Amino acid sequence: MLEKILSSCKLSSVSKIIEHAPIQFNRRLLYTTPVHYKKQAGRYRVTHRGDFPLTYEMANPPHQIAHRKSWNSWNTSNIVGGVRPAETAVEDVFIRKFMSGTWHNLFVSEIIIKRQYNIIRIAGIIQRTVNPRKLYFLIGYTEELLSFWLQCPIKLELQTVAERKDVIYKYI
Amino acid sequence: MLTFSRNLDKILLKNVERQLAACHSTWAEPKKEVKDEFRVLNLKHVKGQTQQRKQPRKTPVLPPRTNQMPVDQDWGSVWPGPRSFHPATVPLPVRQGYVEKDASPGKFGNAELMKIPNFLHLTPPVIKRQCEALKKFCTPWPKALDSDEKCEKHFPIEVTSSDYCHSSPSIREPLARIVNVQFKLAALKLNRRAKDKFLRLVGERYDEESDTVTIVTDRCPLKKQNYDYAMYLVTALYHESWNVEPWEELKTEADMEHYVWDNNASKASIEAVFAKPAEEIPNISVYSEAVSYFMNEGESEYTVSKYGEAVRRVLDLPLLDAQAVSEKNPVRSRMNHHGHAHHHHCEIITTNGHYMMPHYVLQAVLLGAAVIFAVLVVGFLIILDRAKFTNVVRARGQAQEAEELLVQALARFGQLNDT
């Protein structure tokens, strides 16, 4: 591979030298290009009109976790000596996907997953756009199905707001 | 019937999207009111047919419970167990969050308050109530065990193991199997030989400073098994250290690890000197201690001086000034010596020989060595001087010879000139 590149660059003499030298893949190279700290994750672009709504969670970029905002998953898996970190992470992703699909367009906050002993408590803020009867059904449905899949008790602890505007922190 | 107008206008489309993102769409449940038979496709955005958005359904919502709560309510029944924060249930004006140049966000619609763990279910009266409920399952502390010393005396073994509480569906934790058993060596009834053997068996598990033996067992999968194994180890160690093997009787004085004065020739010789048993000799304990200390610690300034002092005491000789001072403040002299072990002079006091070389003989030997050394140095200097002297003499002789040769040569030259 290296030879091909070198020959294409018409550096045959160099390639001959390198031909006999063992190729070391673990060598360390000096990278002189200036670093471009273009961090984009968890940040929102400012709009011209300044009318893009942000919740408190969205308004604070990830480096503010543990300073201005806290984590959305609470468990002991990732502390030193914690057990089954990978399983916990995958289960959390599954719970989030299930919740956002089942409670479609109802959650106006992030889904907070708190684990205590073998209990999983799912918290969040929903808006009151559906019938309370439907909400009761969804709560039972979610708790039943998730506890069947994850084999542990699930509790849903929801708070309702009248509309999405109630959780908007600022507009950008 | 609800009419939907489709806007081709780009800006309007963007607006709609944004509103969709920002607000909840209510299109999932169309109203069943019938205005026209058919929906009209409004290609050009005619002003008369504006988009009709459905107003969100207004469900009657009760005011928060906190408004109706009496002041003297039983909070333990309102919030019985661990639960995420709920603003309508907690009658506290709490706030959480950071806002630049403004007050923090309030408790309604605040996800940060729901994230953090709360202890609203563990208020002091609730804890008191739970303790009262648990009291009937507890037994009083035995009155006889009123001090730590008594506890240690009656329950010498201390067993430590850990339980782990993870937030996981499994209650298994491999680290919970480890059992740590500690006890004081003094609690075991062992004689000197058995204690020595016990210490050899436990090795580094014995801590000399606290006189504690620590046994950690983790090889079995369960805590119970590890505990049983640890108890088995303690029992086996105890009985094994009392065992005497036939080959142990073959141990001679040369195999001893420590110098024991009672077993050695030093005792026999001092008994021979005083012609009475060692117990009756005055100050013998000082002497035996000094000899043992010297033999066990090795030769150093401190051990030698201590030995000399002991000899003077036993023989009832006057003490040296330095020894009298060291007697007054022994700690300081102890600090001066730092246990330099010089084993090459140990045989001056023989363990199995028939003579003993006291302290003053050692001084005489040292003095003789010093005199010999001084003589040697003086002799060397004289030789050096002589060597220098002969060089000068030889040089002078050579100069004289050269002078004579010159005189002869000049005379010869004169004779040649004359002829």
Coordinates of C-alpha atoms in Angstrom, one line a residue:
Chain A
M1 CA 0.0 0.0 0.0
L2 CA 2.7 2.4 1.0
E3 CA 4.7 1.5 -2.1
K4 CA 1.7 2.2 -4.3
I5 CA 1.3 5.6 -2.8
L6 CA 4.9 6.4 -3.1
S7 CA 5.2 5.2 -6.7
S8 CA 2.2 7.3 -7.6
C9 CA 4.0 10.2 -6.2
K10 CA 7.0 9.3 -8.4
L11 CA 9.3 8.8 -5.4
S12 CA 10.7 5.6 -6.6
S13 CA 14.1 6.1 -4.9
V14 CA 12.4 6.6 -1.6
S15 CA 10.1 3.6 -2.2
K16 CA 13.2 1.5 -2.8
I17 CA 14.7 2.5 0.5
I18 CA 11.4 1.9 2.3
E19 CA 11.0 -1.4 0.5
H20 CA 13.6 -3.0 2.7
A21 CA 12.7 -1.2 5.9
P22 CA 10.1 -2.8 8.1
I23 CA 6.9 -0.8 8.1
Q24 CA 6.1 0.4 11.6
F25 CA 2.5 1.1 12.2
N26 CA 2.9 2.2 15.7
R27 CA 5.1 5.2 15.0
R28 CA 4.1 8.6 16.3
L29 CA 3.7 11.4 13.9
L30 CA 3.9 15.1 14.5
Y31 CA 0.7 16.9 13.6
T32 CA 1.4 20.6 12.9
T33 CA -2.0 21.7 11.6
P34 CA -3.7 24.1 14.1
V35 CA -6.6 22.4 16.0
H36 CA -10.0 23.6 15.1
Y37 CA -12.2 23.2 18.1
K38 CA -15.5 22.9 16.2
K39 CA -17.7 21.4 18.8
Q40 CA -21.2 21.0 17.6
A41 CA -22.8 18.3 19.7
G42 CA -25.7 19.6 21.9
R43 CA -25.5 23.1 20.6
Y44 CA -28.1 25.0 18.6
R45 CA -27.5 27.6 15.9
V46 CA -28.8 31.1 16.4
T47 CA -31.6 31.9 13.9
H48 CA -32.1 35.2 12.1
R49 CA -35.4 35.9 13.7
G50 CA -34.3 34.7 17.1
D51 CA -37.5 32.6 17.5
F52 CA -36.1 29.1 17.9
P53 CA -37.4 27.8 21.2
L54 CA -35.0 26.1 23.6
T55 CA -35.7 24.3 26.8
Y56 CA -33.4 24.7 29.8
E57 CA -31.8 21.3 28.8
M58 CA -31.2 22.5 25.2
A59 CA -29.9 25.9 26.2
N60 CA -27.0 24.5 28.2
P61 CA -24.3 22.7 26.2
P62 CA -22.9 19.4 27.4
H63 CA -20.0 21.0 29.2
Q64 CA -22.5 22.5 31.7
I65 CA -23.5 19.0 32.9
A66 CA -22.9 18.9 36.6
H67 CA -22.6 22.7 36.6
R68 CA -25.9 24.1 35.4
K69 CA -27.8 20.9 34.5
S70 CA -27.5 17.3 35.6
W71 CA -27.6 14.0 34.0
N72 CA -30.6 12.4 32.3
S73 CA -29.6 8.9 33.4
W74 CA -28.9 8.1 37.1
N75 CA -27.4 4.8 37.9
T76 CA -24.4 3.2 39.6
S77 CA -23.1 1.3 36.5
N78 CA -20.6 3.9 35.4
I79 CA -19.0 4.6 38.8
V80 CA -15.8 2.7 39.7
G81 CA -16.7 -0.9 40.4
G82 CA -20.2 -0.6 38.9
V83 CA -21.7 -3.6 37.2
R84 CA -23.2 -4.1 33.7
P85 CA -22.5 -0.6 32.3
A86 CA -23.0 -1.7 28.7
E87 CA -26.4 -3.4 29.4
T88 CA -27.5 -0.3 31.3
A89 CA -26.7 2.0 28.4
V90 CA -28.4 -0.2 25.9
E91 CA -31.5 -0.5 28.1
D92 CA -31.6 3.3 28.5
V93 CA -31.5 3.8 24.7
F94 CA -34.3 1.3 24.3
I95 CA -36.4 3.0 27.0
R96 CA -35.9 6.4 25.4
K97 CA -36.9 5.1 22.0
F98 CA -39.9 3.3 23.4
M99 CA -41.1 6.3 25.4
S100 CA -40.7 8.8 22.6
G101 CA -42.6 6.4 20.3
T102 CA -45.3 5.4 22.7
W103 CA -45.9 8.9 24.0
H104 CA -45.7 10.5 20.6
N105 CA -45.2 14.2 20.7
L106 CA -46.2 14.4 24.3
F107 CA -42.8 14.7 26.1
V108 CA -41.6 18.3 26.3
S109 CA -38.5 17.5 28.3
E110 CA -35.8 14.9 28.0
I111 CA -36.7 11.4 29.4
I112 CA -35.1 11.0 32.8
I113 CA -34.2 7.5 33.8
K114 CA -33.3 6.9 37.4
R115 CA -32.3 3.5 38.7
Q116 CA -32.5 2.5 42.3
Y117 CA -31.9 -1.2 43.4
N118 CA -33.8 -3.0 40.6
I119 CA -36.4 -0.3 40.2
I120 CA -36.3 1.9 37.1
R121 CA -38.1 5.2 37.5
I122 CA -38.8 7.1 34.3
A123 CA -39.6 10.7 34.8
G124 CA -40.4 13.6 32.4
I125 CA -42.7 16.5 31.6
I126 CA -45.6 15.9 29.2
Q127 CA -48.1 18.4 27.8
R128 CA -51.8 18.1 28.4
T129 CA -52.9 17.7 24.9
V130 CA -54.5 14.3 25.2
N131 CA -57.3 12.9 27.2
P132 CA -56.5 12.0 30.8
R133 CA -58.0 8.6 30.2
K134 CA -55.5 8.0 27.4
L135 CA -52.7 9.1 29.7
Y136 CA -53.8 6.5 32.3
F137 CA -53.9 3.9 29.7
L138 CA -50.4 4.8 28.4
I139 CA -48.9 4.8 31.9
G140 CA -50.2 1.3 32.6
Y141 CA -49.2 0.1 29.1
T142 CA -45.7 1.4 29.4
E143 CA -45.1 0.1 32.9
E144 CA -46.4 -3.3 32.0
L145 CA -44.5 -3.7 28.7
L146 CA -41.2 -2.3 30.0
S147 CA -41.3 -4.3 33.1
F148 CA -41.9 -7.4 31.0
W149 CA -39.0 -6.7 28.7
L150 CA -36.5 -5.5 31.3
Q151 CA -37.7 -7.9 34.0
C152 CA -37.8 -5.3 36.8
P153 CA -40.4 -2.9 38.3
I154 CA -40.9 0.2 36.2
K155 CA -42.4 3.4 37.6
L156 CA -43.6 6.4 35.6
E157 CA -43.4 9.7 37.3
L158 CA -44.8 12.4 35.1
Q159 CA -45.4 16.0 35.5
T160 CA -47.8 17.8 33.1
V161 CA -47.7 21.3 31.7
A162 CA -50.4 23.0 29.8
E163 CA -48.4 23.5 26.6
R164 CA -44.9 23.4 25.3
K165 CA -44.4 27.1 25.9
D166 CA -44.3 26.4 29.6
V167 CA -40.9 24.7 29.5
I168 CA -39.3 27.1 27.0
Y169 CA -36.3 28.7 28.6
K170 CA -35.3 31.1 25.8
Y171 CA -35.5 31.8 22.1
I172 CA -32.5 32.1 19.9
Chain B
M1 CA -64.9 19.9 7.8
L2 CA -61.5 21.2 8.3
T3 CA -59.9 22.8 5.3
F4 CA -56.2 22.5 4.8
S5 CA -54.5 25.0 2.7
R6 CA -51.2 24.1 1.2
N7 CA -48.8 26.9 0.9
L8 CA -46.2 26.9 -1.7
D9 CA -44.7 29.9 -0.3
K10 CA -41.3 29.0 1.1
I11 CA -41.3 31.2 4.1
L12 CA -44.7 30.1 5.2
L13 CA -43.7 26.5 4.9
K14 CA -40.7 27.2 7.1
N15 CA -43.0 28.8 9.6
V16 CA -45.3 25.9 9.7
E17 CA -42.4 23.5 10.2
R18 CA -41.1 25.6 13.0
Q19 CA -44.4 25.8 14.7
L20 CA -44.7 22.1 14.3
A21 CA -41.4 21.7 16.1
A22 CA -42.3 24.2 18.8
C23 CA -45.9 23.4 19.4
H24 CA -47.9 20.3 19.6
S25 CA -49.7 19.4 16.5
T26 CA -53.3 18.6 17.0
W27 CA -53.9 17.1 13.6
A28 CA -54.0 13.6 15.0
E29 CA -57.6 14.1 16.1
P30 CA -59.6 16.0 13.4
K31 CA -62.9 17.6 14.5
K32 CA -65.9 16.0 13.1
E33 CA -67.7 19.1 12.2
V34 CA -68.8 19.2 8.6
K35 CA -68.7 22.5 6.8
D36 CA -68.3 21.6 3.1
E37 CA -68.4 18.3 1.3
F38 CA -65.0 18.5 -0.1
R39 CA -61.7 20.1 0.9
V40 CA -60.5 22.8 -1.4
L41 CA -57.0 22.7 -2.6
N42 CA -55.7 26.2 -2.4
L43 CA -52.8 26.3 -4.7
K44 CA -52.4 30.1 -4.8
H45 CA -52.5 31.5 -1.3
V46 CA -55.7 33.5 -1.5
K47 CA -56.2 35.7 1.4
G48 CA -59.8 34.8 2.0
Q49 CA -59.0 31.2 2.7
T50 CA -56.6 31.4 5.6
Q51 CA -55.4 28.3 7.3
Q52 CA -57.6 27.3 10.2
R53 CA -55.7 25.9 13.1
K54 CA -57.4 23.9 15.6
Q55 CA -57.2 25.3 19.1
P56 CA -55.8 22.9 21.6
R57 CA -58.4 21.2 23.7
K58 CA -58.8 22.9 27.0
T59 CA -59.1 20.1 29.6
P60 CA -60.1 21.3 33.0
V61 CA -57.1 21.1 35.3
L62 CA -57.4 21.2 39.0
P63 CA -55.2 23.6 40.9
P64 CA -52.1 22.1 42.6
R65 CA -52.7 20.1 45.7
T66 CA -50.4 22.3 47.7
N67 CA -53.0 25.0 47.8
Q68 CA -55.3 22.8 49.9
M69 CA -52.7 21.2 52.2
P70 CA -53.2 21.9 55.9
V71 CA -50.2 23.2 57.7
D72 CA -50.2 20.3 60.2
Q73 CA -50.6 17.5 57.7
D74 CA -48.7 14.2 58.1
W75 CA -46.0 14.6 55.5
G76 CA -45.0 11.0 55.8
S77 CA -48.3 9.9 54.3
V78 CA -48.2 12.5 51.5
W79 CA -44.7 11.4 50.4
P80 CA -44.3 7.8 51.7
G81 CA -41.5 6.6 49.5
P82 CA -38.7 7.7 47.2
R83 CA -40.2 9.5 44.2
S84 CA -39.2 12.1 41.7
F85 CA -40.1 15.7 42.6
H86 CA -43.6 16.8 41.7
P87 CA -44.3 20.5 42.0
A88 CA -48.0 20.1 42.8
T89 CA -47.3 17.8 45.8
V90 CA -44.4 19.6 47.4
P91 CA -45.5 22.7 49.2
L92 CA -42.1 24.4 49.0
P93 CA -41.3 27.3 46.8
V94 CA -38.1 25.7 45.5
R95 CA -36.3 26.8 42.4
Q96 CA -33.5 25.2 40.4
G97 CA -31.4 26.3 37.5
Y98 CA -29.2 29.2 36.3
V99 CA -30.5 32.3 34.6
E100 CA -28.3 35.2 33.7
K101 CA -29.5 38.3 35.4
D102 CA -32.7 36.8 36.6
A103 CA -34.2 34.5 39.2
S104 CA -33.8 30.8 38.8
P105 CA -36.6 28.9 37.1
G106 CA -39.4 27.9 39.4
K107 CA -40.7 24.5 40.4
F108 CA -43.4 24.1 37.7
G109 CA -42.2 22.5 34.5
N110 CA -38.7 22.3 35.8
A111 CA -37.0 19.1 34.7
E112 CA -33.8 19.8 36.7
L113 CA -35.8 19.4 39.9
M114 CA -37.1 16.0 38.7
K115 CA -33.5 14.8 37.9
I116 CA -31.8 15.3 41.2
P117 CA -32.4 12.7 43.9
N118 CA -34.5 14.0 46.8
F119 CA -34.9 12.9 50.4
L120 CA -38.4 14.1 50.9
H121 CA -39.4 10.6 52.0
L122 CA -36.7 10.7 54.8
T123 CA -37.7 13.6 56.9
P124 CA -36.7 13.3 60.6
P125 CA -40.2 12.4 61.9
V126 CA -40.5 9.7 59.3
I127 CA -37.1 8.3 60.3
K128 CA -38.1 8.3 63.9
R129 CA -41.3 6.5 63.1
Q130 CA -39.5 3.9 61.1
C131 CA -37.0 3.4 63.9
E132 CA -39.8 2.9 66.4
A133 CA -41.3 0.3 64.1
L134 CA -38.0 -1.5 63.8
K135 CA -37.4 -1.5 67.6
K136 CA -39.4 -4.6 68.3
F137 CA -37.1 -6.6 66.1
C138 CA -34.0 -5.5 68.0
T139 CA -32.6 -6.9 71.3
P140 CA -30.9 -4.7 73.9
W141 CA -27.2 -4.4 74.0
P142 CA -25.7 -6.8 76.7
K143 CA -25.1 -4.7 79.7
A144 CA -21.9 -6.6 80.7
L145 CA -20.2 -5.5 77.5
D146 CA -19.9 -1.9 78.5
S147 CA -16.3 -1.3 77.2
D148 CA -14.3 -2.1 74.1
E149 CA -11.8 -4.2 76.2
K150 CA -14.6 -6.5 77.4
C151 CA -15.9 -6.9 73.8
E152 CA -12.4 -7.8 72.6
K153 CA -11.9 -10.2 75.5
H154 CA -15.2 -12.1 75.1
F155 CA -15.4 -11.8 71.3
P156 CA -11.8 -11.9 70.1
I157 CA -12.6 -12.7 66.5
E158 CA -13.6 -9.8 64.2
V159 CA -15.2 -10.8 60.9
T160 CA -15.6 -8.2 58.2
S161 CA -17.4 -8.7 54.9
S162 CA -19.1 -6.3 52.4
D163 CA -22.5 -6.1 50.9
Y164 CA -23.0 -4.2 47.7
C165 CA -26.1 -2.3 46.6
H166 CA -26.1 -1.5 42.9
S167 CA -28.8 0.0 40.8
S168 CA -29.1 -3.1 38.7
P169 CA -31.6 -6.0 38.3
S170 CA -29.0 -8.4 39.7
I171 CA -28.2 -8.6 43.4
R172 CA -25.0 -10.7 42.8
E173 CA -21.7 -9.0 43.3
P174 CA -18.5 -11.0 43.2
L175 CA -16.7 -8.8 45.7
A176 CA -19.3 -9.6 48.4
R177 CA -17.7 -13.1 48.8
I178 CA -14.5 -11.8 50.4
V179 CA -14.3 -12.4 54.2
N180 CA -11.8 -10.8 56.4
V181 CA -11.1 -12.4 59.8
Q182 CA -9.0 -10.6 62.4
F183 CA -8.0 -11.5 65.9
K184 CA -5.3 -10.7 68.4
L185 CA -2.5 -13.3 68.7
A186 CA -2.6 -12.8 72.5
A187 CA -6.2 -14.2 72.4
L188 CA -4.8 -17.7 71.4
K189 CA -3.4 -19.8 74.2
L190 CA 0.1 -20.6 72.8
N191 CA 3.4 -21.2 74.5
R192 CA 6.6 -19.7 73.1
R193 CA 7.4 -22.6 70.7
A194 CA 3.8 -22.8 69.4
K195 CA 3.7 -19.1 69.0
D196 CA 6.9 -19.2 67.0
K197 CA 5.4 -21.9 64.8
F198 CA 2.2 -20.0 64.4
L199 CA 4.0 -16.9 63.2
R200 CA 5.9 -19.0 60.7
L201 CA 2.7 -20.5 59.4
V202 CA 0.8 -17.2 59.1
G203 CA 3.8 -15.3 57.7
E204 CA 3.0 -11.7 56.6
R205 CA -0.6 -12.0 57.8
Y206 CA 0.6 -11.1 61.3
D207 CA 1.0 -7.4 62.1
E208 CA 3.6 -7.1 64.9
E209 CA 2.6 -3.5 65.8
S210 CA -1.0 -4.3 66.7
D211 CA -0.4 -8.0 67.5
T212 CA -3.1 -8.8 65.0
V213 CA -3.5 -11.7 62.6
T214 CA -5.6 -11.0 59.5
I215 CA -6.9 -13.8 57.3
V216 CA -8.6 -12.9 54.1
T217 CA -10.4 -15.6 52.2
D218 CA -11.8 -15.1 48.7
R219 CA -11.3 -18.4 46.9
C220 CA -14.8 -19.8 47.3
P221 CA -17.7 -18.3 45.3
L222 CA -20.0 -17.6 48.3
K223 CA -19.5 -15.6 51.5
K224 CA -20.7 -18.4 53.7
Q225 CA -18.2 -20.8 52.2
N226 CA -15.4 -18.3 52.6
Y227 CA -16.3 -17.7 56.2
D228 CA -16.3 -21.4 56.9
Y229 CA -13.0 -21.7 55.2
A230 CA -11.5 -18.9 57.3
M231 CA -12.7 -20.5 60.5
Y232 CA -11.2 -23.8 59.4
L233 CA -7.9 -22.0 58.7
V234 CA -7.9 -20.5 62.2
T235 CA -8.6 -23.9 63.8
A236 CA -6.0 -25.7 61.7
L237 CA -3.4 -23.0 62.4
Y238 CA -4.0 -23.3 66.1
H239 CA -3.7 -27.1 66.3
E240 CA -0.9 -27.3 63.8
S241 CA 1.2 -24.8 65.8
W242 CA 0.8 -27.1 68.9
N243 CA 2.0 -30.1 66.9
V244 CA 5.6 -31.2 67.6
E245 CA 7.2 -33.1 64.8
P246 CA 10.0 -35.6 65.7
W247 CA 12.6 -33.7 63.6
E248 CA 11.9 -30.5 65.7
E249 CA 13.6 -32.1 68.7
L250 CA 16.8 -32.1 66.7
K251 CA 17.1 -28.4 66.8
T252 CA 20.4 -27.3 68.3
E253 CA 21.7 -24.0 69.6
A254 CA 23.2 -23.2 66.2
D255 CA 19.7 -23.4 64.6
M256 CA 18.2 -20.8 66.9
E257 CA 16.9 -17.7 65.3
H258 CA 17.4 -15.5 68.4
Y259 CA 20.1 -15.5 71.1
V260 CA 18.6 -16.8 74.4
W261 CA 20.9 -16.1 77.3
D262 CA 19.6 -18.9 79.4
N263 CA 20.6 -21.5 76.9
N264 CA 24.0 -20.3 76.2
A265 CA 27.6 -20.5 77.4
S266 CA 27.6 -17.0 78.7
K267 CA 25.4 -18.1 81.6
A268 CA 27.5 -21.1 82.3
S269 CA 30.7 -18.9 82.4
I270 CA 29.3 -16.2 84.7
E271 CA 28.0 -18.9 87.0
A272 CA 31.5 -20.4 87.0
V273 CA 33.0 -16.9 87.8
F274 CA 30.7 -16.3 90.7
A275 CA 30.4 -20.0 91.7
K276 CA 26.7 -19.8 92.3
P277 CA 23.6 -20.1 90.2
A278 CA 22.8 -17.2 87.9
E279 CA 19.6 -16.3 89.8
E280 CA 21.5 -15.4 92.9
I281 CA 24.0 -13.1 91.2
P282 CA 23.2 -9.4 91.8
N283 CA 22.4 -7.4 88.7
I284 CA 22.3 -10.5 86.6
S285 CA 19.2 -9.5 84.7
V286 CA 21.0 -6.3 83.4
Y287 CA 23.9 -8.4 82.3
S288 CA 21.8 -11.1 80.6
E289 CA 19.7 -8.4 78.8
A290 CA 22.8 -6.6 77.6
V291 CA 24.4 -9.8 76.3
S292 CA 21.2 -10.8 74.5
Y293 CA 20.8 -7.4 73.1
F294 CA 24.3 -7.4 71.9
M295 CA 24.0 -10.8 70.2
N296 CA 20.6 -10.1 68.7
E297 CA 21.1 -6.6 67.5
G298 CA 24.8 -6.9 66.4
E299 CA 27.7 -4.8 67.4
S300 CA 27.3 -1.1 67.6
E301 CA 28.5 1.8 69.8
Y302 CA 25.3 1.5 71.8
T303 CA 25.3 -2.2 72.3
V304 CA 29.0 -2.3 73.2
S305 CA 28.7 0.5 75.8
K306 CA 25.6 -1.1 77.2
Y307 CA 27.4 -4.4 77.6
G308 CA 30.4 -2.6 79.2
E309 CA 28.0 -0.9 81.7
A310 CA 26.4 -4.3 82.5
V311 CA 29.8 -5.9 83.1
R312 CA 30.7 -3.1 85.5
R313 CA 27.5 -3.5 87.3
V314 CA 27.8 -7.3 87.7
L315 CA 31.4 -7.1 88.8
D316 CA 30.6 -4.1 91.0
L317 CA 33.1 -1.8 89.4
P318 CA 32.7 2.0 89.3
L319 CA 30.7 3.3 86.3
L320 CA 32.3 5.5 83.7
D321 CA 31.2 9.1 83.6
A322 CA 29.6 8.6 80.2
Q323 CA 27.8 5.6 81.4
A324 CA 26.5 7.4 84.5
V325 CA 25.2 10.1 82.1
S326 CA 23.5 7.6 79.9
E327 CA 22.0 6.0 82.9
K328 CA 20.4 9.4 83.8
N329 CA 18.8 9.9 80.3
P330 CA 18.8 6.6 78.5
V331 CA 16.5 7.8 75.8
R332 CA 19.0 10.2 74.4
S333 CA 21.8 7.6 74.3
R334 CA 19.3 5.3 72.6
M335 CA 18.7 7.9 70.0
N336 CA 22.4 8.3 69.4
H337 CA 22.8 4.7 68.5
H338 CA 21.1 3.6 65.3
G339 CA 21.5 -0.1 65.3
H340 CA 24.6 -0.4 63.1
A341 CA 25.1 -4.1 62.9
H342 CA 28.7 -5.1 62.7
H343 CA 28.7 -8.8 62.8
H344 CA 32.4 -9.4 62.2
H345 CA 33.3 -8.7 65.8
C346 CA 30.6 -10.8 67.4
E347 CA 32.8 -13.7 68.1
I348 CA 34.6 -11.7 70.8
I349 CA 31.9 -12.8 73.1
T350 CA 31.6 -16.4 72.2
T351 CA 28.3 -18.2 72.2
N352 CA 29.7 -21.6 72.7
G353 CA 33.4 -20.9 73.6
H354 CA 35.0 -21.1 77.0
Y355 CA 36.3 -17.6 77.5
M356 CA 34.8 -14.2 77.3
M357 CA 36.7 -11.0 76.4
P358 CA 35.5 -8.1 78.5
H359 CA 35.4 -4.6 77.5
Y360 CA 38.7 -3.4 78.8
V361 CA 40.6 -6.0 76.8
L362 CA 39.0 -4.7 73.7
Q363 CA 40.2 -1.2 74.6
A364 CA 43.7 -2.5 75.2
V365 CA 43.7 -4.2 71.8
L366 CA 42.6 -1.0 70.2
L367 CA 45.3 1.0 72.0
G368 CA 48.0 -1.5 70.9
A369 CA 46.8 -1.2 67.3
A370 CA 47.0 2.5 67.5
V371 CA 50.5 2.5 68.9
I372 CA 51.7 0.1 66.1
F373 CA 50.0 2.3 63.6
A374 CA 51.8 5.4 65.0
V375 CA 55.2 3.6 64.9
L376 CA 54.6 2.6 61.4
V377 CA 53.7 6.1 60.3
V378 CA 56.8 7.6 62.0
G379 CA 59.0 4.9 60.4
F380 CA 57.6 5.7 57.1
L381 CA 58.2 9.4 57.5
I382 CA 61.9 8.7 58.5
I383 CA 62.4 6.5 55.5
L384 CA 60.9 9.2 53.3
D385 CA 63.2 11.8 54.8
R386 CA 66.2 9.5 54.4
A387 CA 65.3 9.0 50.8
K388 CA 65.2 12.7 50.2
F389 CA 68.5 13.1 52.1
T390 CA 70.4 10.5 50.0
N391 CA 69.1 12.2 46.9
V392 CA 70.6 15.5 48.0
V393 CA 73.9 13.8 48.9
R394 CA 74.0 12.0 45.6
A395 CA 73.3 15.2 43.7
R396 CA 76.1 17.0 45.6
G397 CA 78.5 14.1 44.9
Q398 CA 77.7 14.3 41.2
A399 CA 78.2 18.1 41.2
Q400 CA 81.6 17.6 42.8
E401 CA 82.5 14.9 40.3
A402 CA 81.5 17.2 37.5
E403 CA 83.6 20.0 39.0
E404 CA 86.6 17.8 39.3
L405 CA 86.1 16.7 35.7
L406 CA 85.9 20.3 34.6
V407 CA 89.1 21.2 36.5
Q408 CA 90.8 18.2 34.9
A409 CA 89.6 19.2 31.5
L410 CA 90.8 22.8 31.9
A411 CA 94.2 21.6 33.1
R412 CA 94.4 19.3 30.1
F413 CA 93.4 22.2 27.8
G414 CA 96.1 24.3 29.4
Q415 CA 98.7 21.6 28.8
L416 CA 97.6 21.3 25.1
N417 CA 98.0 25.1 24.7
D418 CA 101.4 25.0 26.3
T419 CA 102.6 22.4 23.9

